[in-house]
Amino acid sequence: MSIKEVIDRFALVSGLEQEDISKWIFIIVDCIKYFESMVDVSKLPDYKYTRLVNACAVYAYYKYSLYSLISTTSKFKAGDIEITQSESISDKAHIMWQQEKIAIADIIDFDDFCFKRV
């Protein structure tokens, strides 16, 4: 899997600049190795390869969000009423990863649990 393709997708998903991404490059490389250990990328057709690259970038973004622990908080006050909304970046990244995991279920199965008959 091309690291450049994954970094480009990671930048798109995360909204980070290249300088910020360079600090987290080891996470992206680890995610690429993880995905490549689960599927032979060279045998995938182009449309599946592209989906896999995108999923790898989202997974790297999810891992980044867990390590960086960035949260956004917004407040609004009108008179005596104050509304505070706090949303963690890892919550959004987790939702994105769950969606990508479903989208590539035909390529990689991330569920380790199954019953088998002996």
CSV table of N, CA, C and O in Angstrom, one decimal:
chain,number,residue,atom,x,y,z
A,1,MET,N,0.9,-1.2,0.0
A,1,MET,CA,0.0,0.0,0.0
A,1,MET,C,0.9,1.2,0.0
A,1,MET,O,1.9,1.3,0.7
A,2,SER,N,0.6,2.2,-0.8
A,2,SER,CA,1.4,3.4,-1.0
A,2,SER,C,1.2,4.3,0.2
A,2,SER,O,0.1,4.7,0.6
A,3,ILE,N,2.3,4.7,0.9
A,3,ILE,CA,2.2,5.6,2.0
A,3,ILE,C,1.8,7.0,1.6
A,3,ILE,O,1.0,7.6,2.3
A,4,LYS,N,2.1,7.4,0.4
A,4,LYS,CA,1.7,8.7,-0.1
A,4,LYS,C,0.2,8.7,-0.2
A,4,LYS,O,-0.5,9.7,0.1
A,5,GLU,N,-0.4,7.7,-0.8
A,5,GLU,CA,-1.9,7.6,-0.9
A,5,GLU,C,-2.6,7.7,0.4
A,5,GLU,O,-3.6,8.4,0.6
A,6,VAL,N,-2.1,6.9,1.4
A,6,VAL,CA,-2.7,6.9,2.7
A,6,VAL,C,-2.5,8.3,3.4
A,6,VAL,O,-3.5,8.8,4.0
A,7,ILE,N,-1.4,8.9,3.2
A,7,ILE,CA,-1.1,10.2,3.8
A,7,ILE,C,-2.1,11.2,3.2
A,7,ILE,O,-2.7,12.1,3.9
A,8,ASP,N,-2.3,11.2,1.9
A,8,ASP,CA,-3.2,12.1,1.2
A,8,ASP,C,-4.6,11.9,1.7
A,8,ASP,O,-5.3,12.9,2.0
A,9,ARG,N,-5.0,10.7,1.9
A,9,ARG,CA,-6.4,10.4,2.4
A,9,ARG,C,-6.5,10.9,3.9
A,9,ARG,O,-7.5,11.4,4.4
A,10,PHE,N,-5.4,10.6,4.7
A,10,PHE,CA,-5.4,11.0,6.1
A,10,PHE,C,-5.5,12.5,6.2
A,10,PHE,O,-6.2,13.0,7.1
A,11,ALA,N,-4.8,13.2,5.3
A,11,ALA,CA,-4.9,14.7,5.4
A,11,ALA,C,-6.3,15.2,5.1
A,11,ALA,O,-6.8,16.1,5.7
A,12,LEU,N,-7.0,14.5,4.1
A,12,LEU,CA,-8.3,14.8,3.8
A,12,LEU,C,-9.3,14.6,4.9
A,12,LEU,O,-10.1,15.4,5.2
A,13,VAL,N,-9.1,13.4,5.5
A,13,VAL,CA,-10.0,13.0,6.6
A,13,VAL,C,-9.8,13.9,7.9
A,13,VAL,O,-10.7,14.3,8.5
A,14,SER,N,-8.5,14.1,8.2
A,14,SER,CA,-8.2,14.8,9.5
A,14,SER,C,-8.3,16.3,9.4
A,14,SER,O,-8.5,17.0,10.4
A,15,GLY,N,-8.0,16.8,8.2
A,15,GLY,CA,-7.9,18.3,8.0
A,15,GLY,C,-6.6,18.9,8.5
A,15,GLY,O,-6.4,20.1,8.7
A,16,LEU,N,-5.6,18.0,8.8
A,16,LEU,CA,-4.3,18.4,9.3
A,16,LEU,C,-3.4,18.9,8.2
A,16,LEU,O,-3.6,18.4,7.1
A,17,GLU,N,-2.5,19.8,8.5
A,17,GLU,CA,-1.5,20.2,7.5
A,17,GLU,C,-0.4,19.2,7.5
A,17,GLU,O,-0.2,18.4,8.4
A,18,GLN,N,0.4,19.3,6.4
A,18,GLN,CA,1.5,18.3,6.3
A,18,GLN,C,2.5,18.4,7.4
A,18,GLN,O,3.1,17.3,7.8
A,19,GLU,N,2.8,19.6,8.0
A,19,GLU,CA,3.7,19.7,9.1
A,19,GLU,C,3.2,18.9,10.3
A,19,GLU,O,4.0,18.2,11.0
A,20,ASP,N,1.9,19.0,10.6
A,20,ASP,CA,1.3,18.2,11.7
A,20,ASP,C,1.3,16.7,11.4
A,20,ASP,O,1.5,15.9,12.3
A,21,ILE,N,1.0,16.3,10.2
A,21,ILE,CA,1.0,14.9,9.8
A,21,ILE,C,2.3,14.3,10.0
A,21,ILE,O,2.4,13.1,10.4
A,22,SER,N,3.4,15.0,9.7
A,22,SER,CA,4.7,14.4,9.8
A,22,SER,C,5.1,14.0,11.2
A,22,SER,O,5.9,13.0,11.4
A,23,LYS,N,4.5,14.6,12.2
A,23,LYS,CA,4.7,14.1,13.6
A,23,LYS,C,4.0,12.8,13.9
A,23,LYS,O,4.5,12.1,14.8
A,24,TRP,N,3.0,12.4,13.1
A,24,TRP,CA,2.3,11.2,13.4
A,24,TRP,C,2.5,10.1,12.3
A,24,TRP,O,1.7,9.2,12.2
A,25,ILE,N,3.5,10.3,11.5
A,25,ILE,CA,3.7,9.4,10.4
A,25,ILE,C,3.9,7.9,10.8
A,25,ILE,O,3.5,7.0,10.1
A,26,PHE,N,4.5,7.7,12.0
A,26,PHE,CA,4.6,6.3,12.5
A,26,PHE,C,3.3,5.6,12.7
A,26,PHE,O,3.2,4.4,12.5
A,27,ILE,N,2.3,6.3,13.1
A,27,ILE,CA,0.9,5.7,13.2
A,27,ILE,C,0.4,5.3,11.9
A,27,ILE,O,-0.1,4.2,11.7
A,28,ILE,N,0.6,6.1,10.9
A,28,ILE,CA,0.2,5.8,9.5
A,28,ILE,C,0.9,4.5,9.0
A,28,ILE,O,0.3,3.6,8.4
A,29,VAL,N,2.2,4.5,9.2
A,29,VAL,CA,3.0,3.3,8.8
A,29,VAL,C,2.6,2.1,9.5
A,29,VAL,O,2.4,1.0,8.9
A,30,ASP,N,2.3,2.2,10.8
A,30,ASP,CA,1.8,1.0,11.6
A,30,ASP,C,0.5,0.5,11.0
A,30,ASP,O,0.3,-0.7,10.9
A,31,CYS,N,-0.4,1.4,10.7
A,31,CYS,CA,-1.7,1.1,10.2
A,31,CYS,C,-1.6,0.4,8.8
A,31,CYS,O,-2.3,-0.6,8.5
A,32,ILE,N,-0.7,0.9,8.0
A,32,ILE,CA,-0.5,0.3,6.7
A,32,ILE,C,0.0,-1.2,6.9
A,32,ILE,O,-0.5,-2.1,6.2
A,33,LYS,N,1.0,-1.4,7.7
A,33,LYS,CA,1.5,-2.7,8.0
A,33,LYS,C,0.4,-3.6,8.5
A,33,LYS,O,0.4,-4.8,8.2
A,34,TYR,N,-0.4,-3.1,9.4
A,34,TYR,CA,-1.5,-3.9,10.0
A,34,TYR,C,-2.5,-4.3,8.9
A,34,TYR,O,-2.8,-5.5,8.8
A,35,PHE,N,-2.9,-3.4,8.0
A,35,PHE,CA,-3.8,-3.8,6.9
A,35,PHE,C,-3.1,-4.8,5.9
A,35,PHE,O,-3.8,-5.7,5.5
A,36,GLU,N,-1.8,-4.5,5.6
A,36,GLU,CA,-1.1,-5.4,4.7
A,36,GLU,C,-1.0,-6.8,5.3
A,36,GLU,O,-0.8,-7.8,4.6
A,37,SER,N,-0.9,-6.9,6.6
A,37,SER,CA,-0.8,-8.2,7.3
A,37,SER,C,-2.1,-9.0,7.2
A,37,SER,O,-2.1,-10.2,7.3
A,38,MET,N,-3.2,-8.3,7.0
A,38,MET,CA,-4.5,-9.0,6.9
A,38,MET,C,-5.0,-9.3,5.5
A,38,MET,O,-5.8,-10.2,5.4
A,39,VAL,N,-4.4,-8.7,4.5
A,39,VAL,CA,-4.9,-8.9,3.2
A,39,VAL,C,-3.7,-8.7,2.2
A,39,VAL,O,-2.8,-7.9,2.4
A,40,ASP,N,-3.7,-9.5,1.1
A,40,ASP,CA,-2.6,-9.4,0.1
A,40,ASP,C,-3.1,-8.3,-0.8
A,40,ASP,O,-3.9,-8.5,-1.7
A,41,VAL,N,-2.5,-7.1,-0.7
A,41,VAL,CA,-2.9,-5.9,-1.4
A,41,VAL,C,-2.6,-6.0,-2.9
A,41,VAL,O,-3.4,-5.5,-3.7
A,42,SER,N,-1.6,-6.8,-3.3
A,42,SER,CA,-1.2,-6.9,-4.7
A,42,SER,C,-2.3,-7.6,-5.5
A,42,SER,O,-2.3,-7.5,-6.7
A,43,LYS,N,-3.1,-8.4,-4.9
A,43,LYS,CA,-4.1,-9.2,-5.6
A,43,LYS,C,-5.5,-8.5,-5.6
A,43,LYS,O,-6.4,-9.1,-6.2
A,44,LEU,N,-5.6,-7.3,-5.1
A,44,LEU,CA,-6.9,-6.6,-5.0
A,44,LEU,C,-7.1,-5.9,-6.3
A,44,LEU,O,-6.2,-5.2,-6.9
A,45,PRO,N,-8.3,-5.8,-6.8
A,45,PRO,CA,-8.6,-5.0,-8.0
A,45,PRO,C,-8.6,-3.5,-7.5
A,45,PRO,O,-8.7,-3.2,-6.3
A,46,ASP,N,-8.5,-2.6,-8.5
A,46,ASP,CA,-8.3,-1.2,-8.2
A,46,ASP,C,-9.4,-0.6,-7.3
A,46,ASP,O,-9.1,0.2,-6.3
A,47,TYR,N,-10.7,-1.0,-7.5
A,47,TYR,CA,-11.8,-0.4,-6.7
A,47,TYR,C,-11.7,-0.9,-5.3
A,47,TYR,O,-12.0,-0.1,-4.4
A,48,LYS,N,-11.3,-2.1,-5.0
A,48,LYS,CA,-11.1,-2.5,-3.6
A,48,LYS,C,-9.9,-2.0,-3.0
A,48,LYS,O,-9.9,-1.6,-1.8
A,49,TYR,N,-8.8,-1.8,-3.8
A,49,TYR,CA,-7.6,-1.2,-3.3
A,49,TYR,C,-7.8,0.2,-2.8
A,49,TYR,O,-7.4,0.6,-1.7
A,50,THR,N,-8.6,1.0,-3.6
A,50,THR,CA,-8.9,2.4,-3.2
A,50,THR,C,-9.7,2.4,-1.9
A,50,THR,O,-9.5,3.3,-1.0
A,51,ARG,N,-10.7,1.5,-1.8
A,51,ARG,CA,-11.5,1.5,-0.5
A,51,ARG,C,-10.6,1.1,0.6
A,51,ARG,O,-10.8,1.6,1.7
A,52,LEU,N,-9.7,0.2,0.4
A,52,LEU,CA,-8.8,-0.2,1.5
A,52,LEU,C,-7.8,0.9,1.9
A,52,LEU,O,-7.6,1.1,3.1
A,53,VAL,N,-7.3,1.7,1.0
A,53,VAL,CA,-6.5,2.8,1.3
A,53,VAL,C,-7.3,3.9,2.1
A,53,VAL,O,-6.8,4.4,3.1
A,54,ASN,N,-8.5,4.1,1.7
A,54,ASN,CA,-9.3,5.1,2.5
A,54,ASN,C,-9.6,4.5,3.9
A,54,ASN,O,-9.5,5.3,4.9
A,55,ALA,N,-9.9,3.3,4.0
A,55,ALA,CA,-10.2,2.7,5.3
A,55,ALA,C,-8.9,2.7,6.2
A,55,ALA,O,-9.0,3.0,7.4
A,56,CYS,N,-7.8,2.5,5.6
A,56,CYS,CA,-6.5,2.6,6.3
A,56,CYS,C,-6.3,4.0,6.9
A,56,CYS,O,-5.8,4.2,8.0
A,57,ALA,N,-6.5,5.0,6.0
A,57,ALA,CA,-6.4,6.4,6.5
A,57,ALA,C,-7.3,6.7,7.6
A,57,ALA,O,-7.0,7.4,8.6
A,58,VAL,N,-8.6,6.3,7.5
A,58,VAL,CA,-9.5,6.5,8.6
A,58,VAL,C,-9.1,5.8,9.9
A,58,VAL,O,-9.2,6.4,11.0
A,59,TYR,N,-8.6,4.6,9.7
A,59,TYR,CA,-8.1,3.9,10.9
A,59,TYR,C,-7.0,4.6,11.5
A,59,TYR,O,-6.9,4.7,12.8
A,60,ALA,N,-6.1,5.1,10.7
A,60,ALA,CA,-4.9,5.9,11.2
A,60,ALA,C,-5.4,7.2,11.9
A,60,ALA,O,-4.9,7.6,13.0
A,61,TYR,N,-6.4,7.8,11.4
A,61,TYR,CA,-7.0,9.0,12.0
A,61,TYR,C,-7.7,8.7,13.3
A,61,TYR,O,-7.5,9.4,14.3
A,62,TYR,N,-8.3,7.5,13.4
A,62,TYR,CA,-8.9,7.1,14.6
A,62,TYR,C,-7.8,6.8,15.7
A,62,TYR,O,-7.9,7.3,16.8
A,63,LYS,N,-6.7,6.2,15.3
A,63,LYS,CA,-5.6,6.0,16.3
A,63,LYS,C,-5.0,7.3,16.7
A,63,LYS,O,-4.7,7.5,17.8
A,64,TYR,N,-4.8,8.2,15.7
A,64,TYR,CA,-4.3,9.6,16.0
A,64,TYR,C,-5.2,10.3,17.0
A,64,TYR,O,-4.7,10.9,18.0
A,65,SER,N,-6.5,10.2,16.8
A,65,SER,CA,-7.5,10.8,17.7
A,65,SER,C,-7.4,10.3,19.2
A,65,SER,O,-7.6,11.0,20.1
A,66,LEU,N,-7.1,9.0,19.3
A,66,LEU,CA,-7.0,8.4,20.6
A,66,LEU,C,-5.7,8.9,21.3
A,66,LEU,O,-5.7,9.1,22.5
A,67,TYR,N,-4.7,9.1,20.5
A,67,TYR,CA,-3.4,9.5,21.1
A,67,TYR,C,-3.4,11.0,21.4
A,67,TYR,O,-2.7,11.4,22.4
A,68,SER,N,-4.0,11.8,20.6
A,68,SER,CA,-3.9,13.2,20.7
A,68,SER,C,-4.9,13.8,21.7
A,68,SER,O,-4.7,14.9,22.3
A,69,LEU,N,-6.1,13.1,21.9
A,69,LEU,CA,-7.1,13.5,22.9
A,69,LEU,C,-7.5,15.0,22.8
A,69,LEU,O,-7.5,15.8,23.7
A,70,ILE,N,-7.8,15.4,21.6
A,70,ILE,CA,-8.3,16.7,21.3
A,70,ILE,C,-9.8,16.8,21.4
A,70,ILE,O,-10.5,15.9,20.9
A,71,SER,N,-10.3,17.8,22.1
A,71,SER,CA,-11.8,17.9,22.1
A,71,SER,C,-12.1,19.3,21.8
A,71,SER,O,-11.4,20.3,22.0
A,72,THR,N,-13.3,19.5,21.2
A,72,THR,CA,-13.8,20.8,20.9
A,72,THR,C,-15.0,21.1,21.8
A,72,THR,O,-15.9,20.3,22.0
A,73,THR,N,-15.0,22.3,22.3
A,73,THR,CA,-16.1,22.7,23.2
A,73,THR,C,-16.6,24.0,22.6
A,73,THR,O,-15.9,24.9,22.3
A,74,SER,N,-17.9,24.1,22.5
A,74,SER,CA,-18.5,25.4,22.1
A,74,SER,C,-19.6,25.8,23.1
A,74,SER,O,-20.3,24.9,23.7
A,75,LYS,N,-19.6,27.1,23.4
A,75,LYS,CA,-20.6,27.6,24.4
A,75,LYS,C,-21.4,28.6,23.8
A,75,LYS,O,-21.0,29.4,22.9
A,76,PHE,N,-22.7,28.7,24.2
A,76,PHE,CA,-23.6,29.7,23.8
A,76,PHE,C,-24.4,30.2,25.0
A,76,PHE,O,-24.9,29.3,25.7
A,77,LYS,N,-24.4,31.5,25.2
A,77,LYS,CA,-25.2,32.0,26.4
A,77,LYS,C,-26.1,33.1,25.9
A,77,LYS,O,-25.7,34.0,25.2
A,78,ALA,N,-27.4,32.9,26.3
A,78,ALA,CA,-28.4,33.9,26.0
A,78,ALA,C,-29.1,34.2,27.3
A,78,ALA,O,-30.0,33.4,27.7
A,79,GLY,N,-28.8,35.3,27.9
A,79,GLY,CA,-29.4,35.6,29.2
A,79,GLY,C,-29.0,34.7,30.3
A,79,GLY,O,-27.8,34.5,30.6
A,80,ASP,N,-30.0,34.0,30.9
A,80,ASP,CA,-29.7,33.0,31.9
A,80,ASP,C,-29.4,31.6,31.4
A,80,ASP,O,-29.1,30.7,32.2
A,81,ILE,N,-29.7,31.4,30.1
A,81,ILE,CA,-29.5,30.1,29.6
A,81,ILE,C,-28.2,30.0,28.9
A,81,ILE,O,-27.8,30.8,28.1
A,82,GLU,N,-27.5,28.9,29.3
A,82,GLU,CA,-26.1,28.6,28.7
A,82,GLU,C,-26.1,27.2,28.2
A,82,GLU,O,-26.5,26.2,28.9
A,83,ILE,N,-25.7,27.1,26.9
A,83,ILE,CA,-25.6,25.8,26.3
A,83,ILE,C,-24.2,25.5,26.0
A,83,ILE,O,-23.5,26.3,25.4
A,84,THR,N,-23.7,24.3,26.5
A,84,THR,CA,-22.4,23.9,26.2
A,84,THR,C,-22.4,22.6,25.5
A,84,THR,O,-23.1,21.6,25.9
A,85,GLN,N,-21.7,22.5,24.4
A,85,GLN,CA,-21.6,21.3,23.6
A,85,GLN,C,-20.1,20.9,23.5
A,85,GLN,O,-19.3,21.7,23.1
A,86,SER,N,-19.8,19.7,24.0
A,86,SER,CA,-18.4,19.2,23.9
A,86,SER,C,-18.4,17.9,23.1
A,86,SER,O,-19.2,17.0,23.4
A,87,GLU,N,-17.6,17.9,22.1
A,87,GLU,CA,-17.5,16.7,21.2
A,87,GLU,C,-16.1,16.4,21.1
A,87,GLU,O,-15.2,17.2,20.7
A,88,SER,N,-15.8,15.2,21.4
A,88,SER,CA,-14.4,14.7,21.3
A,88,SER,C,-14.1,14.3,19.8
A,88,SER,O,-14.9,13.7,19.1
A,89,ILE,N,-12.9,14.6,19.4
A,89,ILE,CA,-12.5,14.2,18.1
A,89,ILE,C,-12.4,12.7,17.9
A,89,ILE,O,-12.7,12.1,16.9
A,90,SER,N,-12.1,12.0,19.0
A,90,SER,CA,-12.1,10.5,19.0
A,90,SER,C,-13.5,9.9,18.8
A,90,SER,O,-13.6,8.9,18.2
A,91,ASP,N,-14.5,10.6,19.3
A,91,ASP,CA,-15.9,10.1,19.1
A,91,ASP,C,-16.2,10.2,17.6
A,91,ASP,O,-16.8,9.2,17.0
A,92,LYS,N,-15.9,11.3,16.9
A,92,LYS,CA,-16.2,11.4,15.5
A,92,LYS,C,-15.3,10.4,14.7
A,92,LYS,O,-15.8,9.8,13.8
A,93,ALA,N,-14.1,10.2,15.1
A,93,ALA,CA,-13.2,9.3,14.4
A,93,ALA,C,-13.7,7.9,14.6
A,93,ALA,O,-13.6,7.1,13.6
A,94,HIS,N,-14.2,7.5,15.8
A,94,HIS,CA,-14.7,6.2,16.0
A,94,HIS,C,-15.9,5.9,15.1
A,94,HIS,O,-16.0,4.8,14.5
A,95,ILE,N,-16.8,6.9,15.0
A,95,ILE,CA,-17.9,6.7,14.1
A,95,ILE,C,-17.5,6.5,12.7
A,95,ILE,O,-18.0,5.6,11.9
A,96,MET,N,-16.5,7.3,12.2
A,96,MET,CA,-16.0,7.2,10.9
A,96,MET,C,-15.4,5.8,10.7
A,96,MET,O,-15.6,5.1,9.6
A,97,TRP,N,-14.6,5.3,11.6
A,97,TRP,CA,-14.0,4.0,11.5
A,97,TRP,C,-15.0,2.9,11.5
A,97,TRP,O,-14.9,1.9,10.7
A,98,GLN,N,-16.0,3.0,12.3
A,98,GLN,CA,-17.1,1.9,12.2
A,98,GLN,C,-17.7,1.9,10.9
A,98,GLN,O,-18.0,0.8,10.3
A,99,GLN,N,-18.0,3.0,10.2
A,99,GLN,CA,-18.5,3.1,8.9
A,99,GLN,C,-17.6,2.5,7.9
A,99,GLN,O,-18.0,1.7,7.0
A,100,GLU,N,-16.3,2.8,8.0
A,100,GLU,CA,-15.3,2.2,7.0
A,100,GLU,C,-15.2,0.7,7.2
A,100,GLU,O,-15.0,0.0,6.2
A,101,LYS,N,-15.2,0.3,8.4
A,101,LYS,CA,-15.1,-1.1,8.7
A,101,LYS,C,-16.2,-1.9,8.0
A,101,LYS,O,-16.0,-3.0,7.5
A,102,ILE,N,-17.4,-1.3,8.0
A,102,ILE,CA,-18.6,-2.0,7.4
A,102,ILE,C,-18.4,-1.9,5.9
A,102,ILE,O,-18.7,-2.9,5.2
A,103,ALA,N,-17.8,-0.8,5.4
A,103,ALA,CA,-17.6,-0.7,3.9
A,103,ALA,C,-16.6,-1.6,3.3
A,103,ALA,O,-16.7,-2.0,2.2
A,104,ILE,N,-15.6,-2.1,4.1
A,104,ILE,CA,-14.6,-3.0,3.6
A,104,ILE,C,-14.8,-4.4,4.2
A,104,ILE,O,-13.9,-5.2,4.1
A,105,ALA,N,-16.0,-4.7,4.7
A,105,ALA,CA,-16.2,-6.0,5.3
A,105,ALA,C,-16.0,-7.2,4.2
A,105,ALA,O,-15.7,-8.3,4.6
A,106,ASP,N,-16.2,-6.8,2.9
A,106,ASP,CA,-16.0,-7.9,1.9
A,106,ASP,C,-14.5,-8.1,1.6
A,106,ASP,O,-14.1,-9.1,1.0
A,107,ILE,N,-13.6,-7.2,2.1
A,107,ILE,CA,-12.2,-7.3,1.9
A,107,ILE,C,-11.5,-7.9,3.1
A,107,ILE,O,-10.7,-8.8,3.1
A,108,ILE,N,-11.8,-7.3,4.3
A,108,ILE,CA,-11.2,-7.7,5.6
A,108,ILE,C,-12.3,-7.8,6.6
A,108,ILE,O,-13.2,-7.0,6.7
A,109,ASP,N,-12.3,-8.9,7.4
A,109,ASP,CA,-13.2,-9.1,8.5
A,109,ASP,C,-12.5,-8.8,9.8
A,109,ASP,O,-11.5,-9.5,10.1
A,110,PHE,N,-12.8,-7.8,10.4
A,110,PHE,CA,-12.2,-7.4,11.7
A,110,PHE,C,-12.8,-8.0,12.9
A,110,PHE,O,-12.3,-7.8,14.0
A,111,ASP,N,-13.8,-8.8,12.7
A,111,ASP,CA,-14.5,-9.5,13.9
A,111,ASP,C,-13.7,-10.8,14.2
A,111,ASP,O,-13.6,-11.6,13.3
A,112,ASP,N,-13.1,-10.8,15.3
A,112,ASP,CA,-12.3,-12.0,15.7
A,112,ASP,C,-13.1,-13.1,16.3
A,112,ASP,O,-12.6,-14.2,16.5
A,113,PHE,N,-14.3,-12.9,16.7
A,113,PHE,CA,-15.1,-13.8,17.4
A,113,PHE,C,-16.1,-14.6,16.5
A,113,PHE,O,-16.8,-14.0,15.7
A,114,CYS,N,-16.0,-15.9,16.6
A,114,CYS,CA,-16.9,-16.8,15.9
A,114,CYS,C,-17.0,-18.1,16.5
A,114,CYS,O,-16.1,-18.6,17.2
A,115,PHE,N,-18.2,-18.8,16.3
A,115,PHE,CA,-18.4,-20.1,16.8
A,115,PHE,C,-18.1,-21.1,15.7
A,115,PHE,O,-18.5,-20.9,14.6
A,116,LYS,N,-17.3,-22.1,16.0
A,116,LYS,CA,-17.1,-23.2,15.1
A,116,LYS,C,-17.4,-24.5,15.7
A,116,LYS,O,-17.2,-24.7,16.9
A,117,ARG,N,-17.8,-25.4,14.8
A,117,ARG,CA,-18.1,-26.8,15.3
A,117,ARG,C,-16.9,-27.6,15.3
A,117,ARG,O,-16.0,-27.5,14.4
A,118,VAL,N,-16.7,-28.4,16.3
A,118,VAL,CA,-15.5,-29.3,16.3
A,118,VAL,C,-15.8,-30.7,15.8
A,118,VAL,O,-16.8,-31.2,16.1
